[in-house]
mmCIF file of C-alpha atoms and ligand atoms in Angstrom:
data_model
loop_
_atom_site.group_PDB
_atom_site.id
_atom_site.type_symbol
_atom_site.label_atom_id
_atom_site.label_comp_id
_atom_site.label_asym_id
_atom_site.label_seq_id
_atom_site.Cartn_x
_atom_site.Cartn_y
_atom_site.Cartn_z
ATOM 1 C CA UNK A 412 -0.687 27.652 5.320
ATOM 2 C CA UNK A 413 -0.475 26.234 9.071
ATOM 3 C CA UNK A 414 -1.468 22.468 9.328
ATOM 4 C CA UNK A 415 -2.517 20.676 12.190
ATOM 5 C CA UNK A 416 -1.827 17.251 12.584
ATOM 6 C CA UNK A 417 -4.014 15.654 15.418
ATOM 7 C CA UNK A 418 -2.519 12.645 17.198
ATOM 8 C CA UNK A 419 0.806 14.180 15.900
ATOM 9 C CA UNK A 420 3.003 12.071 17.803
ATOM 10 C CA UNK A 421 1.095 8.350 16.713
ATOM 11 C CA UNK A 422 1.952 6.109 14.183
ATOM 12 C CA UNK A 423 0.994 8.161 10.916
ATOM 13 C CA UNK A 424 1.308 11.671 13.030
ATOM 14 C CA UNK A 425 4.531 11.630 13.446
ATOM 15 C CA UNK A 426 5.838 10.390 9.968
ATOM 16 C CA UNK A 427 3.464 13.034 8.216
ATOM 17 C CA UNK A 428 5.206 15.996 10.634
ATOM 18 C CA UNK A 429 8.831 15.167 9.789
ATOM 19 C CA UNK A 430 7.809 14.695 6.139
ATOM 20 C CA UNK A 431 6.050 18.150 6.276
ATOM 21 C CA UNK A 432 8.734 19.967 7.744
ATOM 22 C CA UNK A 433 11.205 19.082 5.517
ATOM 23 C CA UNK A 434 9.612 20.348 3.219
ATOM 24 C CA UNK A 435 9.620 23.635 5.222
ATOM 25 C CA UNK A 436 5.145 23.293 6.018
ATOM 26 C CA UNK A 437 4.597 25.189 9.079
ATOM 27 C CA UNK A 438 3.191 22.140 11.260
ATOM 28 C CA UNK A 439 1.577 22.067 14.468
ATOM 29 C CA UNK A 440 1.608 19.022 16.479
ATOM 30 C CA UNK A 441 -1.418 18.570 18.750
ATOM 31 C CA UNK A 442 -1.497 15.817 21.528
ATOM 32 C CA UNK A 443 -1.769 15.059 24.693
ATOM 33 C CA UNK A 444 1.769 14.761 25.247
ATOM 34 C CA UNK A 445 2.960 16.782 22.354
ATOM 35 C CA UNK A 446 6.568 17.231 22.584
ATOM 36 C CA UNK A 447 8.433 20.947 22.556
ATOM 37 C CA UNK A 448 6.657 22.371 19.779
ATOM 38 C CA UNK A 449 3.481 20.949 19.919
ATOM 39 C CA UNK A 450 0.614 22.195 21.487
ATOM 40 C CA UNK A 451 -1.622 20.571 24.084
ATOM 41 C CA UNK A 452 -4.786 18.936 23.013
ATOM 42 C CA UNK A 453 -7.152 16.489 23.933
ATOM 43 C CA UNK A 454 -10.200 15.161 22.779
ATOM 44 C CA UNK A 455 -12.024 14.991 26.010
ATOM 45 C CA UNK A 456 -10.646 18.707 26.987
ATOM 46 C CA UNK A 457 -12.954 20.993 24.254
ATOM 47 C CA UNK A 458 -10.799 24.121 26.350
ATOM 48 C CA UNK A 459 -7.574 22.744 24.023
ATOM 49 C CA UNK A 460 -9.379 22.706 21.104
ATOM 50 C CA UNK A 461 -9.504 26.208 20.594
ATOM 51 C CA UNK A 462 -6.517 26.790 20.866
ATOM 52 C CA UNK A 463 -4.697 24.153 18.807
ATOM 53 C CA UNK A 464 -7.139 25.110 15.815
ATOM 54 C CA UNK A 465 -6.189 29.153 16.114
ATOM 55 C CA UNK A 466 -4.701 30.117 12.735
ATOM 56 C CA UNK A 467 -5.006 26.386 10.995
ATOM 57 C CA UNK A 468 -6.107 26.416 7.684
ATOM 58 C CA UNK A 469 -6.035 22.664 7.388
ATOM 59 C CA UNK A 470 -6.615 19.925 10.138
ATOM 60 C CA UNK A 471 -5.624 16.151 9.483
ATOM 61 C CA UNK A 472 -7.845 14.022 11.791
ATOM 62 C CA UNK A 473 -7.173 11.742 13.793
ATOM 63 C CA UNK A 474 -10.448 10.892 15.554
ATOM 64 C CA UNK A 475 -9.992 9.950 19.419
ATOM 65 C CA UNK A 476 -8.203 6.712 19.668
ATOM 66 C CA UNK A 477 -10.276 3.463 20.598
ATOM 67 C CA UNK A 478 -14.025 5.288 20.913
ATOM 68 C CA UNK A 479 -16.650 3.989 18.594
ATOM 69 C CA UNK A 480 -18.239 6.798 19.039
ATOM 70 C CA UNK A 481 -16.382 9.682 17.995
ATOM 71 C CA UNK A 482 -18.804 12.733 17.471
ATOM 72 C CA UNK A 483 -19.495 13.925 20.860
ATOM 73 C CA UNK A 484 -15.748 15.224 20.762
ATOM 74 C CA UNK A 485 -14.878 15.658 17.072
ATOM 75 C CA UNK A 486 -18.402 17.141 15.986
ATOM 76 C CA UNK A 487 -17.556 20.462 18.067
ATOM 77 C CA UNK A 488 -14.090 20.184 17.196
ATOM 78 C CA UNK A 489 -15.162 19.690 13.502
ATOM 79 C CA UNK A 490 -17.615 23.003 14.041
ATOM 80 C CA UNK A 491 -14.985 25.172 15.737
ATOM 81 C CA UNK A 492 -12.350 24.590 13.170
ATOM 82 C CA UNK A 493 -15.309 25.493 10.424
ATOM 83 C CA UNK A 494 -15.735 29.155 12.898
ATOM 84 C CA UNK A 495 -11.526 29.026 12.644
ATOM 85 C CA UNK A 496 -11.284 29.323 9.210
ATOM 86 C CA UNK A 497 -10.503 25.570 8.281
ATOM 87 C CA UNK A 498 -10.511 24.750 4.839
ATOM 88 C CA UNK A 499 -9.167 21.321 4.308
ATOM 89 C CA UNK A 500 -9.920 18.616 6.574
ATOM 90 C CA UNK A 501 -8.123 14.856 5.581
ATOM 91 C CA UNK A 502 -9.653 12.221 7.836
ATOM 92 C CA UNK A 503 -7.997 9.043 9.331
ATOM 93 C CA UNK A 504 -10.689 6.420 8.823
ATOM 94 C CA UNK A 505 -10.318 2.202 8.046
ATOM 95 C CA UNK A 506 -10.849 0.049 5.590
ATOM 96 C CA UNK A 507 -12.730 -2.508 8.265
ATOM 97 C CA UNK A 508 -15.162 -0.734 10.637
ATOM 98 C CA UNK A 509 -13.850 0.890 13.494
ATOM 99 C CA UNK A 510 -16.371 3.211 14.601
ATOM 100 C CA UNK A 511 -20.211 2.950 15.043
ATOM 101 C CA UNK A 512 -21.673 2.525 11.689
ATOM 102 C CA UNK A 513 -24.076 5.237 11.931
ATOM 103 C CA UNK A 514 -21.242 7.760 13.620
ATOM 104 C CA UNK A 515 -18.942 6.822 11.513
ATOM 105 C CA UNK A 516 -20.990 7.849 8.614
ATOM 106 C CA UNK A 517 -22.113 11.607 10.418
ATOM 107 C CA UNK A 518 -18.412 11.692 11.025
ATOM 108 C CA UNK A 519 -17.682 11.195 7.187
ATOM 109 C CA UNK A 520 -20.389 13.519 6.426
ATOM 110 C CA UNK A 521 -19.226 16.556 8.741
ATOM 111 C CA UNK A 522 -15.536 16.247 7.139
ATOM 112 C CA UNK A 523 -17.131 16.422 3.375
ATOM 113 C CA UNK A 524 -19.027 19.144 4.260
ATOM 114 C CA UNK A 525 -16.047 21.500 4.325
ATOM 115 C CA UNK A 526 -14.742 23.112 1.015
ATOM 116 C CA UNK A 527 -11.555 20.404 0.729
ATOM 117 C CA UNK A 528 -12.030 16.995 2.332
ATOM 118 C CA UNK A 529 -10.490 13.623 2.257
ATOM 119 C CA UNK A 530 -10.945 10.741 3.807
ATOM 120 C CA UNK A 531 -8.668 7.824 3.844
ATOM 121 C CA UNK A 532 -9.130 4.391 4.281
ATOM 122 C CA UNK A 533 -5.868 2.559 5.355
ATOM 123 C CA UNK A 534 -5.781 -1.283 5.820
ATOM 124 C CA UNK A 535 -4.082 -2.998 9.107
ATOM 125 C CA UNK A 536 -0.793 -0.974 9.840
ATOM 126 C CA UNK A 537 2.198 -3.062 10.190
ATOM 127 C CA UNK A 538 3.061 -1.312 13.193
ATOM 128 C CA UNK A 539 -0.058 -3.890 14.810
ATOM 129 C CA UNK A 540 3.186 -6.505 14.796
ATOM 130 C CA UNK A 541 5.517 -4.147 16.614
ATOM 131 C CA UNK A 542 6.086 -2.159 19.906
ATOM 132 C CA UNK A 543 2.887 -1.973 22.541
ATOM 133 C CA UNK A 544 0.302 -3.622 20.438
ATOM 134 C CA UNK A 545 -1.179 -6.910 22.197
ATOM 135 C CA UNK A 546 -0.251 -8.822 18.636
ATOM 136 C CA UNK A 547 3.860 -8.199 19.487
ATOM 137 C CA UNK A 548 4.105 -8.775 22.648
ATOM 138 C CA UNK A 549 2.726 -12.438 21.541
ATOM 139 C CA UNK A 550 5.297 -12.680 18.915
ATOM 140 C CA UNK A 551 7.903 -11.460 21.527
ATOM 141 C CA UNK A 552 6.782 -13.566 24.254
ATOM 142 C CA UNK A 553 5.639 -17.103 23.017
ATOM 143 C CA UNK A 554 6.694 -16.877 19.368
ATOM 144 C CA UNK A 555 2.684 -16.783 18.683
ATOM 145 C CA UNK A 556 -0.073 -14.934 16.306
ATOM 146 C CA UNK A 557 -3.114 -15.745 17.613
ATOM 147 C CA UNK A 558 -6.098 -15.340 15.808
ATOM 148 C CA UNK A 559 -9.686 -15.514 14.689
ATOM 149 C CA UNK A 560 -8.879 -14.563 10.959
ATOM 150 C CA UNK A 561 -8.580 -18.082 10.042
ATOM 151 C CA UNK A 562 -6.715 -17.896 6.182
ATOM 152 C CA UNK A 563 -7.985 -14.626 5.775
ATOM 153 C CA UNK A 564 -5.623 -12.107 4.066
ATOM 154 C CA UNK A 565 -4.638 -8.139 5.005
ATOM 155 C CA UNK A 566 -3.384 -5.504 2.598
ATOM 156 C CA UNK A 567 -1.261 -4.918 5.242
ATOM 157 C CA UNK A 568 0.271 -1.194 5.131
ATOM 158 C CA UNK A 569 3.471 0.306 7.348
ATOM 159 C CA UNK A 570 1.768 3.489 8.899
ATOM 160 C CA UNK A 571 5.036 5.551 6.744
ATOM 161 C CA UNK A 572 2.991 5.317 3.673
ATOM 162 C CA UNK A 573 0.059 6.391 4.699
ATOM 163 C CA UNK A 574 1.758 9.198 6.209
ATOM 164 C CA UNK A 575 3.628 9.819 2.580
ATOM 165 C CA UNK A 576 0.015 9.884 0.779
ATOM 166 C CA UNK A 577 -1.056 12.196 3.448
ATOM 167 C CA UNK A 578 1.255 14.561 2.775
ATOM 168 C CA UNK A 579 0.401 14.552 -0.462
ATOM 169 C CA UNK A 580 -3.187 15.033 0.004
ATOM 170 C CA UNK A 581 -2.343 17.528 3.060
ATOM 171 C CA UNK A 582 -0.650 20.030 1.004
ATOM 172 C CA UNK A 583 -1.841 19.618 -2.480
ATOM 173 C CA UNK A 584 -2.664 22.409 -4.578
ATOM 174 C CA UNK A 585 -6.441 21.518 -4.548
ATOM 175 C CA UNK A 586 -9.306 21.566 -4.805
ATOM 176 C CA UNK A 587 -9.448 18.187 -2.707
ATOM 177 C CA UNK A 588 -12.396 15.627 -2.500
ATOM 178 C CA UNK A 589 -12.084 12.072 -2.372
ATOM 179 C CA UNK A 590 -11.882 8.529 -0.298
ATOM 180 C CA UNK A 591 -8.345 6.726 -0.796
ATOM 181 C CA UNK A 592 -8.189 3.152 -0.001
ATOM 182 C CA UNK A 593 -4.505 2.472 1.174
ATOM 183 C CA UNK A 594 -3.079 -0.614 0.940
ATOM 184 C CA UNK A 595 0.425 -2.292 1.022
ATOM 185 C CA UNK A 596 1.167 -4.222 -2.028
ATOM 186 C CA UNK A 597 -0.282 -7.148 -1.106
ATOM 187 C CA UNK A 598 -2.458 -9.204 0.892
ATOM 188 C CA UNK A 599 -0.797 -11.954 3.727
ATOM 189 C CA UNK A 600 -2.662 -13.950 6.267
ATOM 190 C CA UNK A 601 -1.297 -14.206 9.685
ATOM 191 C CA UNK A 602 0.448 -17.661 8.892
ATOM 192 C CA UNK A 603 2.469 -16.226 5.662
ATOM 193 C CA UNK A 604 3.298 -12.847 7.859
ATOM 194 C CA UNK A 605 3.934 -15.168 11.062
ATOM 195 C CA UNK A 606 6.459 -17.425 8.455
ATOM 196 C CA UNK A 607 8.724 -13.932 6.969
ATOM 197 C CA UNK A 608 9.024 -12.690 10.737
ATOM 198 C CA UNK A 609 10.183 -16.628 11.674
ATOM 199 C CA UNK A 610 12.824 -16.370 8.676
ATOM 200 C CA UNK A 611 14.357 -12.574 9.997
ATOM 201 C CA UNK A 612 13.639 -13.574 13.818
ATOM 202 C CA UNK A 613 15.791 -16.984 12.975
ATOM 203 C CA UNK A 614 13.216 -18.631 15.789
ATOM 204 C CA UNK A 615 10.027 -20.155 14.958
ATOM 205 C CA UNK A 616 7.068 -18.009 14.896
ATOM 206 C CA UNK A 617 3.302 -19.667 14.175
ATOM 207 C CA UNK A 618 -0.150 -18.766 13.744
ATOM 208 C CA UNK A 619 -2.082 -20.554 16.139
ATOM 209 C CA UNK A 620 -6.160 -20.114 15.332
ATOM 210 C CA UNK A 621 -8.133 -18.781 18.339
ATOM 211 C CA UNK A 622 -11.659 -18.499 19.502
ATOM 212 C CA UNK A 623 -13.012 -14.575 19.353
ATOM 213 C CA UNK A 624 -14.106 -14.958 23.235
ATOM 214 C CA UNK A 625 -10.047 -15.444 23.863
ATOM 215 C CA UNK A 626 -9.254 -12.175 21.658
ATOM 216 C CA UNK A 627 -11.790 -10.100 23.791
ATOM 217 C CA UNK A 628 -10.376 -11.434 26.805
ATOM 218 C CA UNK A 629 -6.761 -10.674 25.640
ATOM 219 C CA UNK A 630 -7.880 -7.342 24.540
ATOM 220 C CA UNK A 631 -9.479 -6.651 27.672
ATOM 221 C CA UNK A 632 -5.963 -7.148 29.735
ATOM 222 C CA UNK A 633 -4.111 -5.125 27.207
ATOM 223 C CA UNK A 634 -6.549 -2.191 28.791
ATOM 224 C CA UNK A 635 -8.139 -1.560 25.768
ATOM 225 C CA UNK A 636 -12.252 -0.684 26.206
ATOM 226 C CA UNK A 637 -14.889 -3.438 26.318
ATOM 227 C CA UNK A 638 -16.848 -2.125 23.142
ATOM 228 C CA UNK A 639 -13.720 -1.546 21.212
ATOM 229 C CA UNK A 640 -12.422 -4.661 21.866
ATOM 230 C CA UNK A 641 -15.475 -6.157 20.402
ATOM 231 C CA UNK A 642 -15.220 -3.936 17.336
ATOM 232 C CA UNK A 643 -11.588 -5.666 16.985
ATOM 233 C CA UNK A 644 -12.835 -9.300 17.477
ATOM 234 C CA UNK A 645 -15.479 -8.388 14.730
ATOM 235 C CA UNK A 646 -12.695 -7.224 12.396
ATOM 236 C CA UNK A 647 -11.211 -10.789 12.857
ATOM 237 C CA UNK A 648 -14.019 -12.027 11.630
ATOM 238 C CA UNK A 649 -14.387 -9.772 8.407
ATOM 239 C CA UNK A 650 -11.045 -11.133 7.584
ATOM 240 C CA UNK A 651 -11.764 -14.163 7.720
ATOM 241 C CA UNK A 652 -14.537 -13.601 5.416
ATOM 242 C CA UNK A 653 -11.976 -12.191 2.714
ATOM 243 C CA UNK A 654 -12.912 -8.358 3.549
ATOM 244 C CA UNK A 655 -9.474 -6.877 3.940
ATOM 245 C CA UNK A 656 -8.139 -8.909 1.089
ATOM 246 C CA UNK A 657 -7.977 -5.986 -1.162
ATOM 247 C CA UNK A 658 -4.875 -4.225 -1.855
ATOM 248 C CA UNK A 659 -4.695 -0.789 -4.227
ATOM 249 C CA UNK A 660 -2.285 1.466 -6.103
ATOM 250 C CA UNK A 661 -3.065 4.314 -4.064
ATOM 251 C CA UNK A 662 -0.043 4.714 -2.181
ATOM 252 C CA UNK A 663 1.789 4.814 -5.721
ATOM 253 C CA UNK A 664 -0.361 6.679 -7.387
ATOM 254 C CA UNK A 665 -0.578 9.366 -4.717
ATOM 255 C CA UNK A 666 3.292 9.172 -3.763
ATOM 256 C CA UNK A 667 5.261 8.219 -6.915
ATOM 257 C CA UNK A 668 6.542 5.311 -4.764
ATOM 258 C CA UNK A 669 5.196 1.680 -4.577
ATOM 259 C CA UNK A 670 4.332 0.727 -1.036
ATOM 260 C CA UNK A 671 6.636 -1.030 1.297
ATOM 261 C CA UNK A 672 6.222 -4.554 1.428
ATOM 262 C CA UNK A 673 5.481 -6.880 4.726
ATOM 263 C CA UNK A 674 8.905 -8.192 4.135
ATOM 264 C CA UNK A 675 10.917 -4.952 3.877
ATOM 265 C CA UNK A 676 8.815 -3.502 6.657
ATOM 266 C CA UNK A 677 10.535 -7.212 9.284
ATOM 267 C CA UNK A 678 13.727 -6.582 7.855
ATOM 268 C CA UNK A 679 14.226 -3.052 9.015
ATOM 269 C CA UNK A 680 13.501 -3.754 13.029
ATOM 270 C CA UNK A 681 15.371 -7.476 13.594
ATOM 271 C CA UNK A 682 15.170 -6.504 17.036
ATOM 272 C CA UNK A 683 11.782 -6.236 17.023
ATOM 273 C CA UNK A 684 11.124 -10.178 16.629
ATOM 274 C CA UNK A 685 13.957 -10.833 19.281
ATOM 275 C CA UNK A 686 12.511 -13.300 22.279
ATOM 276 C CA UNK A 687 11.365 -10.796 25.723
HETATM 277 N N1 LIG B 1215 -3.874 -0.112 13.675
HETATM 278 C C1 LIG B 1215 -4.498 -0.438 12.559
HETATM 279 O O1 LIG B 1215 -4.329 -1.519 11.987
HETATM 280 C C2 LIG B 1215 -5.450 0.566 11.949
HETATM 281 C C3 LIG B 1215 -6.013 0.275 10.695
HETATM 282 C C4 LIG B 1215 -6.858 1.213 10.114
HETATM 283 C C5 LIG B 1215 -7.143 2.407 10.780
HETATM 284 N N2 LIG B 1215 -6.594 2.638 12.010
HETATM 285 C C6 LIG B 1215 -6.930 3.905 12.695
HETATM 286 O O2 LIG B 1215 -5.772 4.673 12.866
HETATM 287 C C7 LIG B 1215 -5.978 5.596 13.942
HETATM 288 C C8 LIG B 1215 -4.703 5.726 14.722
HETATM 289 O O3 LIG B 1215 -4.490 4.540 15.439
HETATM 290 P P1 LIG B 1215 -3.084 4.180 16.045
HETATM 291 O O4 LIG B 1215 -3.280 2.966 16.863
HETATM 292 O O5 LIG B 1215 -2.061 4.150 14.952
HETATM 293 O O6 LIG B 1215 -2.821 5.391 17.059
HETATM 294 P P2 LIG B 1215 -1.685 6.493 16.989
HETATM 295 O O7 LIG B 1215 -2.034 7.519 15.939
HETATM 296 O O8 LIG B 1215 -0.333 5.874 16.927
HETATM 297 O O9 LIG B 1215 -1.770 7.138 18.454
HETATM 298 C C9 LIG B 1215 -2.804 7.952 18.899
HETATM 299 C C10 LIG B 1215 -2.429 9.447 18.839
HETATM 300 O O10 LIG B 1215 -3.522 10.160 19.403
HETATM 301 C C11 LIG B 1215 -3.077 10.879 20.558
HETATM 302 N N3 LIG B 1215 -4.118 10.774 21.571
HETATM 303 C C12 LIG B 1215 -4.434 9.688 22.327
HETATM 304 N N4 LIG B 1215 -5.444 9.995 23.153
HETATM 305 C C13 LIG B 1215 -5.773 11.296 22.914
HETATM 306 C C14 LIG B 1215 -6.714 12.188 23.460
HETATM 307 N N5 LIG B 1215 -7.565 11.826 24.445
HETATM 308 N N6 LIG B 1215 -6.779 13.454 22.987
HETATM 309 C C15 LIG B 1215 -5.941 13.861 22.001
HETATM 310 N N7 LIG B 1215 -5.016 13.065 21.439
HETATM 311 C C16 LIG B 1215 -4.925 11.781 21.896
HETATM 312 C C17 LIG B 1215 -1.778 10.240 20.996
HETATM 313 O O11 LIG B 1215 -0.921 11.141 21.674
HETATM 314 P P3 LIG B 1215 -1.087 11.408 23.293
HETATM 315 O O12 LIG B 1215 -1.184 10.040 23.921
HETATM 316 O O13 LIG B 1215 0.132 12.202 23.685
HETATM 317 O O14 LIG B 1215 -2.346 12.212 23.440
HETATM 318 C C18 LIG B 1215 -1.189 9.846 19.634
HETATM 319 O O15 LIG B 1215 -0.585 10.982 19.030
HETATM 320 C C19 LIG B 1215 -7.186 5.087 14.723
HETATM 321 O O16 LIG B 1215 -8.302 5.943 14.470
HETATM 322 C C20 LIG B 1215 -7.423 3.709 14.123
HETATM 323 O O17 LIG B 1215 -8.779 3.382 14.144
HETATM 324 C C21 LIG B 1215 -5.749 1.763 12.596
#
């Protein structure tokens, strides 16, 4: 069985390829950038496709990064790996909305249509507080969250586990059909999250509430695309209203592990939180 892992070197790509190969999975990394044994792909490029899907029997799917509207380049991919011989095909979707609604739906609907699907639904990765993402640097720089989300909560998940549960769902012995909701173990607003990284950081950190016209703008600088950014502002808002509140026992259920918590995940990385 040869599995493709799309966006192979991101935040659940790259956990779910060292998890597969120790377990001795023959894994193909596709990216843009995709490292020695990878091979190149890229979503705009429909000449890579072929290529990376020669062989596969199962795909996981990463859709391409910060597009709401992903079928121009995954619907042919989607077809092609049908032609290849693709079986299985696990999806990377979200719990909050972060494609088109009607796209998002064909997009769901192309992935069941193959023999083995599954789709999962992660909440907001922990990894949002570290590294690149516009949400660290504001820790790093000014000790600030800044926010629309008001008291809402997140499930919030560290990308590992959803890279352990797709593993599991990746190589088990089928069939395979579902949706997976995958949470951490349990929901924090920005203020208690902003308070545990304060505690590890040993400097204050706050969550300051902000107006959604200041998140586009921030957004916006960080380089990220006008309609996506507006997708994120709305996803502020839904939780605020309580819609990411949820939190599940996928990731144990699926893994035999709980999930990490919030607090484990701040621990691990103290120099994370350090002041730029
Ligand atoms: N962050 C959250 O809180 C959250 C919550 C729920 C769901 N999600 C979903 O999770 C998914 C992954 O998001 P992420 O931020 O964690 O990204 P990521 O998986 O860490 O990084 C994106 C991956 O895609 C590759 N890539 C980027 N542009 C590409 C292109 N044009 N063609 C082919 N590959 C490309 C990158 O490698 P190269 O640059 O080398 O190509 C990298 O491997 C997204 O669909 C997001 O909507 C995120």
């Amino acid at each position: 069985m040869t599995i493709l892992i799309t966006g192979g070197t991101g935040n659940t790509g790259r956990p779910i390829t060292d998890s597969l190969r120790s377990r001795g999975a023959d894994v193909r990394v596709a990216a843009r950038r995709p490292g020695p044994n990878g091979v190149p792909f890229d979503w705009t490029d429909h000449a890579t496709h072929a290529r990376a899907l020669a062989g596969a029997n199962v795909v996981y799917l990463v859709p391409p990064p910060m597009n709401l509207n992903p079928m121009p380049a995954a619907g042919p991919f989607l077809e092609a790996a049908r032609a290849a011989g693709v079986r299985r095909v696990v999806l990377l979707s979200s719990l909050l909305p972060v494609h088109d609604d009607a796209e998002a739906a064909e997009l769901t609907e192309t992935v069941r249509s193959f023999p083995e699907w599954a789709v999962l639904l992660p909440s907001g990765f922990m990894q949002n507080f570290t590294g690149a993402h516009p949400l660290a640097a504001g820790i790093r720089e000014h000790g600030e969250i800044r926010s629309a989300t008001g008291t809402g909560k997140v499930g919030w998940i560290d990308a590992a586990d959803i890279a352990s549960a797709a593993a599991e769902v990746l190589t088990a012995p089928g069939p395979v059909a579902g949706e997976h909701v995958l949470t951490g173990p349990e929901p924090l607003g920005y203020s208690e999250a902003a308070a545990i990284i304060a505690e590890v950081a040993g400097r204050p950190v706050r969550h300051i509430s902000a107006p959604v016209s200041e998140l586009l703008q921030r957004n916006a600088e960080a380089g990220i695309p006008e309609p996506f950014a507006a997708m994120l502002a709305e996803g502020e808002t839904a939780i605020a209203k309580g819609h990411a509140a949820r939190v599940t026992d996928t990731v144990h259920r699926l893994t035999g592990r709980p999930p990490r918590s919030f607090a484990d995940f701040v621990r691990a990385r103290p120099k994370e939180w350090s002041a730029a």
